[in-house]
Amino acid sequence: MISMRRVTKEYPNSVIALQDVDLEIGKGEFVFLVGPSGAGKTTLLRLLFREEVPTSGSVIVNGHDVGRMRPRQIPFLRRQIGVVFQDFRLLPQRNVHENIAFALRVIEAHPREIKRRVAQVLELVGLSDRGHALPAQLSGGEQQRVALARAMVGRPVMLLADEPTGNLDPQNAEDMVRIMLEINRLGTTVVMATHAAHLVNRARQRVVAMEGGMIQRDELAASYHVEVNR
Amino acid sequence: MRLRTWVFCLNEANQNLLRNPVLAIASVTTTAISLLVLGVFLLLTVNVNAIATSVESQVAVRAFFAKNVPQSQETAELQTVRSWSQVRTATLVTKAQALAELKKEFGDQAKVLDSLGTANPLEDSLSVAVQKPQDVKAVATRLSHLSGVVHTTYQSAVVSRLFALINDIRVVGLVIGILLLIGSLLVITNAIRLGMAARRREVAIMRLVGATESLVHWPFILEGLILGGIGAIVASGLAYWSYVAAYHSAVRSLPFLPLVSPSPVARDIALLLLVLGILLGAVGFRISVRRLARV
């Protein structure tokens, strides 16, 4: 599903965000990407949905060579990937239903299909009764679940989450991870960047630990211990 | 794109316009004013042109005979003049014909001439059209030497002044029109850019979930087209309606002016303004689109 070979990413201000990264993630895996701020987690995710291009090395996502992709192909890669951010990124003037439907409208889905799928994902994230609420009327946890529903409504093969629990209280954070594990169980590959050790440790999934733009550790059913001196 | 996608884009464009109504009104107004000014100058040019052409076609040298010259001598002189190489046509205009022509030119106001009663103060004359305009002076001089001719007139000075006037009107109209078009282009561009800034989040999310670039662009293109189009409709409507009104009142009060009838020309100019307005919107989008790439 994801294959990164000797990937280096250097930003124009000569900050090296990733250095010689090799990473393979298979179809249907659930991977925690952990490490301190500035470790390169966000850059790695941004390469996967072609928000960035690698400086060198190759990034293959679901058969697409991201670095060599032509701009007009990008939308079609992104339709296979759902993305969730720490700051939710919902449209404040639109209600929950419209926020989720927006993702399907802009890829020209049929209205009947939109209605059906929005109802499905709202049920998946447990917000079936909040369809008409505006984002401002929702708690942070609910807003993030709306963002997750929007990411999933296009039925992507892969879900990327960049610190999705960063703005959530512990209970909501746990709910979020529980829903993402459920999504993974239904067949979607999930990559979640986080530094919430307790969530990682409870889920017992594959953990890729990064530091200074390099992968330090890659273990199955692993845990994440934050060093005391951090 | 599918019909529902067009509807979606149109909705998004409308939301932008409604979010910033003052700027939308400013764009429409400046577009309308600049196109209207351009249209007025175009109509003015077309008409002054028509007047000049009609005057030019009348550039004839007139040689007037003294009152006592017999008809036979006039006819003989006519034959002489016709033989000159510089002359294209020459006709004898009797004073009765001259009066009839004058009455025709005065149209509704021919009554003024009724006060003359049966008297005719006009003279018999030769109306001579030359081969080349530059021969006018020479022919006039030759005519004045004919026996029985008391004076000659020609209108070349009037014509050259008219053409100078047309050129001035054209230049002034073009300069003012272009400056105003640039102004309205800037206002439209600004409106579109503000829309892009206001819809930064939408655009980012559209791209994130896999919207094609054309779908990202279309709401802004439509916004430009709507702004330019409404301005153009207002301008072309005003230009058309006011020209028709001005034409009809001019025909009544100044019947001798050969004005251009509104049915083809005002419509053509209205159409031209419409196209220009829509073009303004499209160009406004082109200028702003680089801003969108950085969103």
Short mmCIF file of N, CA, C and O in Angstrom, two decimals, chain A residues 64-186:
data_model
loop_
_atom_site.label_atom_id
_atom_site.label_comp_id
_atom_site.label_asym_id
_atom_site.label_seq_id
_atom_site.Cartn_x
_atom_site.Cartn_y
_atom_site.Cartn_z
N HIS A 64 0.76 4.54 -7.05
CA HIS A 64 1.12 5.81 -7.66
C HIS A 64 2.50 6.26 -7.18
O HIS A 64 2.75 6.28 -5.97
N ASP A 65 3.35 6.65 -8.12
CA ASP A 65 4.64 7.22 -7.75
C ASP A 65 4.42 8.71 -7.47
O ASP A 65 4.31 9.52 -8.38
N VAL A 66 4.33 9.03 -6.19
CA VAL A 66 3.92 10.38 -5.77
C VAL A 66 4.87 11.47 -6.28
O VAL A 66 4.44 12.54 -6.70
N GLY A 67 6.17 11.17 -6.30
CA GLY A 67 7.15 12.17 -6.71
C GLY A 67 7.07 12.50 -8.20
O GLY A 67 7.39 13.60 -8.61
N ARG A 68 6.61 11.53 -9.00
CA ARG A 68 6.61 11.75 -10.45
C ARG A 68 5.23 12.01 -11.01
O ARG A 68 5.02 12.08 -12.21
N MET A 69 4.28 12.12 -10.08
CA MET A 69 2.89 12.26 -10.50
C MET A 69 2.65 13.62 -11.18
O MET A 69 3.18 14.63 -10.76
N ARG A 70 1.84 13.62 -12.26
CA ARG A 70 1.51 14.90 -12.88
C ARG A 70 0.41 15.59 -12.06
O ARG A 70 -0.44 14.91 -11.50
N PRO A 71 0.46 16.92 -12.02
CA PRO A 71 -0.50 17.64 -11.17
C PRO A 71 -1.95 17.23 -11.40
O PRO A 71 -2.72 17.14 -10.46
N ARG A 72 -2.31 16.95 -12.65
CA ARG A 72 -3.72 16.63 -12.89
C ARG A 72 -4.14 15.27 -12.35
O ARG A 72 -5.32 14.97 -12.27
N GLN A 73 -3.14 14.46 -11.97
CA GLN A 73 -3.48 13.15 -11.40
C GLN A 73 -3.69 13.22 -9.89
O GLN A 73 -4.25 12.30 -9.30
N ILE A 74 -3.21 14.30 -9.29
CA ILE A 74 -3.24 14.40 -7.82
C ILE A 74 -4.65 14.19 -7.25
O ILE A 74 -4.82 13.43 -6.29
N PRO A 75 -5.68 14.86 -7.82
CA PRO A 75 -7.02 14.66 -7.24
C PRO A 75 -7.43 13.19 -7.17
O PRO A 75 -8.10 12.79 -6.22
N PHE A 76 -7.00 12.42 -8.16
CA PHE A 76 -7.44 11.03 -8.19
C PHE A 76 -6.69 10.19 -7.15
O PHE A 76 -7.24 9.22 -6.62
N LEU A 77 -5.45 10.57 -6.81
CA LEU A 77 -4.75 9.94 -5.68
C LEU A 77 -5.49 10.28 -4.38
O LEU A 77 -5.74 9.42 -3.54
N ARG A 78 -5.85 11.55 -4.25
CA ARG A 78 -6.44 11.99 -2.99
C ARG A 78 -7.82 11.39 -2.74
O ARG A 78 -8.26 11.30 -1.60
N ARG A 79 -8.50 11.00 -3.80
CA ARG A 79 -9.81 10.38 -3.61
C ARG A 79 -9.67 9.00 -2.98
O ARG A 79 -10.63 8.43 -2.50
N GLN A 80 -8.43 8.45 -3.01
CA GLN A 80 -8.20 7.14 -2.40
C GLN A 80 -7.69 7.25 -0.97
O GLN A 80 -7.43 6.25 -0.32
N ILE A 81 -7.51 8.50 -0.52
CA ILE A 81 -6.92 8.72 0.79
C ILE A 81 -7.81 9.65 1.61
O ILE A 81 -8.22 10.70 1.12
N GLY A 82 -8.10 9.26 2.85
CA GLY A 82 -8.80 10.16 3.76
C GLY A 82 -7.78 10.78 4.70
O GLY A 82 -6.84 10.10 5.11
N VAL A 83 -7.95 12.07 5.00
CA VAL A 83 -6.98 12.73 5.87
C VAL A 83 -7.70 13.46 7.01
O VAL A 83 -8.71 14.12 6.78
N VAL A 84 -7.17 13.31 8.22
CA VAL A 84 -7.72 14.00 9.39
C VAL A 84 -6.60 14.77 10.06
O VAL A 84 -5.47 14.27 10.18
N PHE A 85 -6.88 16.01 10.48
CA PHE A 85 -5.86 16.84 11.11
C PHE A 85 -6.22 17.13 12.57
O PHE A 85 -7.36 16.95 13.00
N GLN A 86 -5.24 17.66 13.28
CA GLN A 86 -5.46 18.01 14.68
C GLN A 86 -6.55 19.09 14.80
O GLN A 86 -7.33 19.08 15.74
N ASP A 87 -6.59 20.03 13.83
CA ASP A 87 -7.50 21.17 13.96
C ASP A 87 -8.81 20.99 13.19
O ASP A 87 -9.47 21.97 12.84
N PHE A 88 -9.23 19.78 12.94
CA PHE A 88 -10.54 19.42 12.38
C PHE A 88 -10.79 19.94 10.95
O PHE A 88 -11.24 19.21 10.09
N ARG A 89 -10.55 21.23 10.73
CA ARG A 89 -10.76 21.86 9.41
C ARG A 89 -12.17 21.66 8.85
O ARG A 89 -12.35 21.22 7.72
N LEU A 90 -13.15 22.00 9.65
CA LEU A 90 -14.53 21.95 9.17
C LEU A 90 -14.91 23.33 8.65
O LEU A 90 -14.27 24.33 8.98
N LEU A 91 -15.97 23.37 7.83
CA LEU A 91 -16.46 24.66 7.31
C LEU A 91 -17.49 25.20 8.29
O LEU A 91 -18.56 24.59 8.46
N PRO A 92 -17.21 26.33 8.93
CA PRO A 92 -18.05 26.79 10.04
C PRO A 92 -19.49 27.15 9.65
O PRO A 92 -20.39 27.03 10.46
N GLN A 93 -19.71 27.59 8.39
CA GLN A 93 -21.08 28.01 8.03
C GLN A 93 -21.95 26.83 7.61
O GLN A 93 -23.12 27.01 7.32
N ARG A 94 -21.34 25.65 7.49
CA ARG A 94 -22.13 24.52 7.01
C ARG A 94 -22.37 23.54 8.14
O ARG A 94 -21.49 23.34 8.99
N ASN A 95 -23.52 22.92 8.13
CA ASN A 95 -23.80 21.96 9.20
C ASN A 95 -23.05 20.65 8.95
O ASN A 95 -22.35 20.49 7.95
N VAL A 96 -23.21 19.74 9.90
CA VAL A 96 -22.46 18.48 9.88
C VAL A 96 -22.70 17.74 8.56
O VAL A 96 -21.76 17.31 7.89
N HIS A 97 -23.96 17.62 8.21
CA HIS A 97 -24.31 16.88 7.00
C HIS A 97 -23.65 17.52 5.77
O HIS A 97 -23.05 16.83 4.95
N GLU A 98 -23.74 18.85 5.68
CA GLU A 98 -23.18 19.55 4.52
C GLU A 98 -21.65 19.45 4.47
O GLU A 98 -21.06 19.33 3.40
N ASN A 99 -21.03 19.50 5.66
CA ASN A 99 -19.58 19.38 5.71
C ASN A 99 -19.12 18.04 5.13
O ASN A 99 -18.14 17.98 4.40
N ILE A 100 -19.86 17.00 5.48
CA ILE A 100 -19.46 15.68 5.00
C ILE A 100 -19.81 15.52 3.52
O ILE A 100 -19.02 15.03 2.71
N ALA A 101 -21.02 16.00 3.16
CA ALA A 101 -21.47 15.88 1.77
C ALA A 101 -20.56 16.66 0.82
O ALA A 101 -20.38 16.28 -0.33
N PHE A 102 -19.97 17.75 1.34
CA PHE A 102 -19.08 18.61 0.54
C PHE A 102 -18.00 17.78 -0.15
O PHE A 102 -17.68 17.98 -1.33
N ALA A 103 -17.45 16.80 0.59
CA ALA A 103 -16.36 15.97 0.06
C ALA A 103 -16.83 15.15 -1.14
O ALA A 103 -16.04 14.85 -2.03
N LEU A 104 -18.11 14.77 -1.14
CA LEU A 104 -18.63 13.97 -2.25
C LEU A 104 -19.10 14.86 -3.39
O LEU A 104 -19.00 14.51 -4.56
N ARG A 105 -19.65 16.02 -3.02
CA ARG A 105 -20.14 16.95 -4.05
C ARG A 105 -19.01 17.34 -4.98
O ARG A 105 -19.20 17.41 -6.19
N VAL A 106 -17.84 17.65 -4.41
CA VAL A 106 -16.76 18.16 -5.25
C VAL A 106 -16.11 17.06 -6.08
O VAL A 106 -15.30 17.34 -6.94
N ILE A 107 -16.47 15.79 -5.82
CA ILE A 107 -16.00 14.76 -6.74
C ILE A 107 -17.18 14.27 -7.60
O ILE A 107 -17.13 13.21 -8.20
N GLU A 108 -18.23 15.09 -7.63
CA GLU A 108 -19.37 14.90 -8.53
C GLU A 108 -20.11 13.59 -8.31
O GLU A 108 -20.51 12.91 -9.25
N ALA A 109 -20.31 13.24 -7.03
CA ALA A 109 -21.10 12.04 -6.73
C ALA A 109 -22.59 12.33 -6.94
O ALA A 109 -23.01 13.48 -6.91
N HIS A 110 -23.35 11.29 -7.14
CA HIS A 110 -24.79 11.44 -7.36
C HIS A 110 -25.47 11.81 -6.02
O HIS A 110 -25.14 11.24 -4.99
N PRO A 111 -26.43 12.75 -6.06
CA PRO A 111 -27.08 13.19 -4.82
C PRO A 111 -27.65 12.04 -3.98
O PRO A 111 -27.55 12.06 -2.74
N ARG A 112 -28.21 11.05 -4.64
CA ARG A 112 -28.78 9.94 -3.87
C ARG A 112 -27.67 9.17 -3.15
O ARG A 112 -27.81 8.78 -1.98
N GLU A 113 -26.56 8.99 -3.88
CA GLU A 113 -25.40 8.31 -3.31
C GLU A 113 -24.84 9.12 -2.12
O GLU A 113 -24.49 8.56 -1.09
N ILE A 114 -24.81 10.45 -2.28
CA ILE A 114 -24.30 11.32 -1.21
C ILE A 114 -25.14 11.12 0.05
O ILE A 114 -24.61 10.91 1.14
N LYS A 115 -26.45 11.15 -0.12
CA LYS A 115 -27.35 11.05 1.02
C LYS A 115 -27.11 9.72 1.77
O LYS A 115 -27.00 9.68 3.00
N ARG A 116 -27.02 8.66 0.98
CA ARG A 116 -26.86 7.33 1.56
C ARG A 116 -25.53 7.22 2.32
O ARG A 116 -25.48 6.78 3.46
N ARG A 117 -24.46 7.68 1.65
CA ARG A 117 -23.14 7.50 2.26
C ARG A 117 -22.93 8.40 3.47
O ARG A 117 -22.27 8.01 4.42
N VAL A 118 -23.48 9.62 3.42
CA VAL A 118 -23.34 10.50 4.57
C VAL A 118 -24.02 9.87 5.78
O VAL A 118 -23.47 9.86 6.89
N ALA A 119 -25.20 9.29 5.56
CA ALA A 119 -25.91 8.63 6.65
C ALA A 119 -25.06 7.48 7.22
O ALA A 119 -24.96 7.29 8.44
N GLN A 120 -24.42 6.73 6.33
CA GLN A 120 -23.57 5.60 6.77
C GLN A 120 -22.41 6.06 7.64
O GLN A 120 -22.17 5.50 8.71
N VAL A 121 -21.68 7.09 7.16
CA VAL A 121 -20.49 7.49 7.96
C VAL A 121 -20.89 8.17 9.25
O VAL A 121 -20.19 8.06 10.26
N LEU A 122 -22.05 8.87 9.22
CA LEU A 122 -22.50 9.49 10.47
C LEU A 122 -22.77 8.41 11.51
O LEU A 122 -22.48 8.57 12.69
N GLU A 123 -23.30 7.29 11.05
CA GLU A 123 -23.56 6.19 11.97
C GLU A 123 -22.24 5.59 12.46
O GLU A 123 -22.07 5.31 13.64
N LEU A 124 -21.28 5.47 11.53
CA LEU A 124 -19.97 4.92 11.87
C LEU A 124 -19.31 5.72 12.99
O LEU A 124 -18.71 5.17 13.91
N VAL A 125 -19.43 7.05 12.93
CA VAL A 125 -18.76 7.88 13.95
C VAL A 125 -19.71 8.24 15.10
O VAL A 125 -19.36 9.00 16.00
N GLY A 126 -20.93 7.68 15.06
CA GLY A 126 -21.86 7.86 16.17
C GLY A 126 -22.48 9.25 16.27
O GLY A 126 -22.73 9.76 17.36
N LEU A 127 -22.72 9.88 15.11
CA LEU A 127 -23.30 11.23 15.15
C LEU A 127 -24.58 11.31 14.31
O LEU A 127 -24.93 12.38 13.81
N SER A 128 -25.27 10.19 14.20
CA SER A 128 -26.45 10.16 13.33
C SER A 128 -27.47 11.24 13.67
O SER A 128 -28.17 11.74 12.80
N ASP A 129 -27.55 11.59 14.96
CA ASP A 129 -28.58 12.56 15.37
C ASP A 129 -28.08 14.01 15.34
O ASP A 129 -28.78 14.93 15.72
N ARG A 130 -26.82 14.25 14.87
CA ARG A 130 -26.29 15.62 14.90
C ARG A 130 -26.10 16.22 13.50
O ARG A 130 -25.41 17.21 13.33
N GLY A 131 -26.72 15.63 12.52
CA GLY A 131 -26.54 16.05 11.12
C GLY A 131 -26.80 17.52 10.85
O GLY A 131 -26.17 18.12 10.00
N HIS A 132 -27.73 18.11 11.60
CA HIS A 132 -28.10 19.50 11.31
C HIS A 132 -27.37 20.51 12.19
O HIS A 132 -27.59 21.71 12.06
N ALA A 133 -26.50 20.00 13.08
CA ALA A 133 -25.78 20.93 13.97
C ALA A 133 -24.65 21.61 13.21
O ALA A 133 -24.06 21.04 12.30
N LEU A 134 -24.37 22.85 13.60
CA LEU A 134 -23.21 23.54 13.04
C LEU A 134 -21.98 23.15 13.85
O LEU A 134 -22.10 22.82 15.04
N PRO A 135 -20.78 23.19 13.24
CA PRO A 135 -19.57 22.80 13.98
C PRO A 135 -19.44 23.49 15.34
O PRO A 135 -19.07 22.87 16.32
N ALA A 136 -19.81 24.79 15.39
CA ALA A 136 -19.65 25.53 16.65
C ALA A 136 -20.54 24.97 17.76
O ALA A 136 -20.30 25.21 18.94
N GLN A 137 -21.58 24.22 17.37
CA GLN A 137 -22.50 23.67 18.39
C GLN A 137 -22.04 22.30 18.88
O GLN A 137 -22.72 21.67 19.68
N LEU A 138 -20.88 21.84 18.37
CA LEU A 138 -20.40 20.50 18.73
C LEU A 138 -19.20 20.61 19.67
O LEU A 138 -18.48 21.61 19.68
N SER A 139 -18.98 19.54 20.45
CA SER A 139 -17.76 19.48 21.27
C SER A 139 -16.58 19.17 20.35
O SER A 139 -16.76 18.77 19.20
N GLY A 140 -15.37 19.35 20.90
CA GLY A 140 -14.17 19.06 20.09
C GLY A 140 -14.16 17.63 19.60
O GLY A 140 -13.85 17.36 18.44
N GLY A 141 -14.56 16.70 20.47
CA GLY A 141 -14.56 15.29 20.10
C GLY A 141 -15.53 15.04 18.95
O GLY A 141 -15.24 14.30 18.01
N GLU A 142 -16.71 15.70 19.05
CA GLU A 142 -17.70 15.51 17.98
C GLU A 142 -17.21 16.11 16.67
O GLU A 142 -17.38 15.54 15.60
N GLN A 143 -16.57 17.29 16.78
CA GLN A 143 -16.06 17.93 15.56
C GLN A 143 -15.03 17.04 14.87
O GLN A 143 -15.03 16.90 13.65
N GLN A 144 -14.17 16.41 15.70
CA GLN A 144 -13.16 15.56 15.08
C GLN A 144 -13.79 14.33 14.45
O GLN A 144 -13.34 13.83 13.42
N ARG A 145 -14.90 13.88 15.03
CA ARG A 145 -15.56 12.72 14.43
C ARG A 145 -16.24 13.11 13.11
O ARG A 145 -16.32 12.30 12.19
N VAL A 146 -16.70 14.37 13.02
CA VAL A 146 -17.24 14.85 11.75
C VAL A 146 -16.13 14.88 10.70
O VAL A 146 -16.30 14.43 9.56
N ALA A 147 -14.95 15.37 11.12
CA ALA A 147 -13.81 15.41 10.20
C ALA A 147 -13.45 13.99 9.74
O ALA A 147 -13.14 13.76 8.57
N LEU A 148 -13.53 13.05 10.69
CA LEU A 148 -13.23 11.65 10.36
C LEU A 148 -14.27 11.11 9.38
O LEU A 148 -13.94 10.42 8.41
N ALA A 149 -15.54 11.47 9.62
CA ALA A 149 -16.60 11.03 8.72
C ALA A 149 -16.37 11.59 7.32
O ALA A 149 -16.56 10.90 6.32
N ARG A 150 -15.96 12.86 7.25
CA ARG A 150 -15.71 13.47 5.94
C ARG A 150 -14.56 12.75 5.24
O ARG A 150 -14.59 12.54 4.02
N ALA A 151 -13.53 12.37 6.03
CA ALA A 151 -12.38 11.68 5.43
C ALA A 151 -12.80 10.31 4.89
O ALA A 151 -12.26 9.83 3.91
N MET A 152 -13.78 9.68 5.56
CA MET A 152 -14.14 8.32 5.21
C MET A 152 -15.29 8.22 4.19
O MET A 152 -15.52 7.15 3.63
N VAL A 153 -16.00 9.31 3.96
CA VAL A 153 -17.22 9.23 3.16
C VAL A 153 -16.94 8.84 1.71
O VAL A 153 -17.78 8.25 1.03
N GLY A 154 -15.75 9.14 1.23
CA GLY A 154 -15.39 8.76 -0.13
C GLY A 154 -14.87 7.35 -0.24
O GLY A 154 -14.39 6.92 -1.28
N ARG A 155 -14.96 6.58 0.87
CA ARG A 155 -14.46 5.19 0.95
C ARG A 155 -13.02 5.07 0.49
O ARG A 155 -12.72 4.35 -0.48
N PRO A 156 -12.12 5.77 1.16
CA PRO A 156 -10.70 5.69 0.78
C PRO A 156 -10.12 4.33 1.19
O PRO A 156 -10.65 3.69 2.08
N VAL A 157 -9.04 3.96 0.50
CA VAL A 157 -8.37 2.72 0.90
C VAL A 157 -7.43 2.97 2.06
O VAL A 157 -6.95 2.04 2.70
N MET A 158 -7.16 4.25 2.32
CA MET A 158 -6.18 4.58 3.33
C MET A 158 -6.62 5.80 4.12
O MET A 158 -7.16 6.75 3.55
N LEU A 159 -6.42 5.76 5.44
CA LEU A 159 -6.76 6.91 6.28
C LEU A 159 -5.47 7.42 6.93
O LEU A 159 -4.75 6.65 7.58
N LEU A 160 -5.18 8.70 6.74
CA LEU A 160 -4.01 9.31 7.36
C LEU A 160 -4.51 10.29 8.42
O LEU A 160 -5.41 11.08 8.16
N ALA A 161 -3.95 10.19 9.62
CA ALA A 161 -4.41 11.08 10.70
C ALA A 161 -3.19 11.72 11.35
O ALA A 161 -2.29 11.03 11.82
N ASP A 162 -3.16 13.06 11.32
CA ASP A 162 -2.02 13.78 11.88
C ASP A 162 -2.41 14.37 13.22
O ASP A 162 -3.13 15.36 13.28
N GLU A 163 -1.96 13.74 14.29
CA GLU A 163 -2.30 14.17 15.65
C GLU A 163 -3.80 14.38 15.83
O GLU A 163 -4.24 15.42 16.31
N PRO A 164 -4.61 13.41 15.47
CA PRO A 164 -6.07 13.64 15.50
C PRO A 164 -6.60 13.86 16.91
O PRO A 164 -7.68 14.42 17.07
N THR A 165 -5.85 13.42 17.91
CA THR A 165 -6.35 13.55 19.28
C THR A 165 -5.69 14.70 20.02
O THR A 165 -5.92 14.89 21.21
N GLY A 166 -4.88 15.45 19.31
CA GLY A 166 -4.10 16.52 19.96
C GLY A 166 -4.93 17.56 20.68
O GLY A 166 -4.49 18.14 21.67
N ASN A 167 -6.15 17.82 20.17
CA ASN A 167 -7.00 18.83 20.80
C ASN A 167 -8.13 18.22 21.60
O ASN A 167 -9.09 18.90 21.94
N LEU A 168 -8.03 16.92 21.90
CA LEU A 168 -9.17 16.25 22.54
C LEU A 168 -8.84 15.86 23.97
O LEU A 168 -7.69 15.60 24.32
N ASP A 169 -9.90 15.77 24.80
CA ASP A 169 -9.69 15.27 26.16
C ASP A 169 -9.49 13.77 26.09
O ASP A 169 -9.79 13.13 25.07
N PRO A 170 -9.00 13.14 27.18
CA PRO A 170 -8.63 11.72 27.11
C PRO A 170 -9.77 10.82 26.65
O PRO A 170 -9.56 9.92 25.85
N GLN A 171 -11.00 11.09 27.14
CA GLN A 171 -12.13 10.23 26.78
C GLN A 171 -12.41 10.29 25.27
O GLN A 171 -12.52 9.27 24.61
N ASN A 172 -12.47 11.52 24.76
CA ASN A 172 -12.71 11.70 23.33
C ASN A 172 -11.58 11.12 22.50
O ASN A 172 -11.80 10.58 21.42
N ALA A 173 -10.34 11.26 23.01
CA ALA A 173 -9.19 10.73 22.29
C ALA A 173 -9.31 9.21 22.18
O ALA A 173 -9.08 8.63 21.11
N GLU A 174 -9.72 8.58 23.27
CA GLU A 174 -9.88 7.12 23.24
C GLU A 174 -10.98 6.71 22.28
O GLU A 174 -10.84 5.73 21.53
N ASP A 175 -12.09 7.45 22.30
CA ASP A 175 -13.19 7.16 21.37
C ASP A 175 -12.71 7.24 19.93
O ASP A 175 -13.04 6.41 19.08
N MET A 176 -11.91 8.28 19.67
CA MET A 176 -11.40 8.51 18.33
C MET A 176 -10.57 7.31 17.86
O MET A 176 -10.74 6.81 16.74
N VAL A 177 -9.67 6.86 18.71
CA VAL A 177 -8.81 5.72 18.35
C VAL A 177 -9.66 4.46 18.18
O VAL A 177 -9.43 3.67 17.25
N ARG A 178 -10.67 4.32 19.02
CA ARG A 178 -11.55 3.16 18.92
C ARG A 178 -12.25 3.15 17.54
O ARG A 178 -12.30 2.12 16.86
N ILE A 179 -12.74 4.31 17.12
CA ILE A 179 -13.41 4.39 15.81
C ILE A 179 -12.41 4.10 14.68
O ILE A 179 -12.72 3.39 13.72
N MET A 180 -11.19 4.61 14.84
CA MET A 180 -10.20 4.38 13.79
C MET A 180 -9.81 2.91 13.71
O MET A 180 -9.55 2.38 12.61
N LEU A 181 -9.76 2.24 14.87
CA LEU A 181 -9.48 0.80 14.85
C LEU A 181 -10.61 0.04 14.17
O LEU A 181 -10.38 -0.92 13.42
N GLU A 182 -11.84 0.53 14.39
CA GLU A 182 -13.01 -0.08 13.75
C GLU A 182 -12.92 0.09 12.22
O GLU A 182 -13.17 -0.83 11.45
N ILE A 183 -12.54 1.31 11.81
CA ILE A 183 -12.38 1.59 10.38
C ILE A 183 -11.33 0.65 9.79
O ILE A 183 -11.49 0.10 8.70
N ASN A 184 -10.24 0.45 10.55
CA ASN A 184 -9.17 -0.43 10.09
C ASN A 184 -9.66 -1.88 9.99
O ASN A 184 -9.35 -2.59 9.04
N ARG A 185 -10.49 -2.26 10.95
CA ARG A 185 -11.02 -3.62 10.95
C ARG A 185 -11.88 -3.87 9.71
O ARG A 185 -11.96 -4.97 9.18
N LEU A 186 -12.52 -2.79 9.22
CA LEU A 186 -13.35 -2.90 8.01
C LEU A 186 -12.51 -2.90 6.73
O LEU A 186 -13.05 -2.95 5.63
#
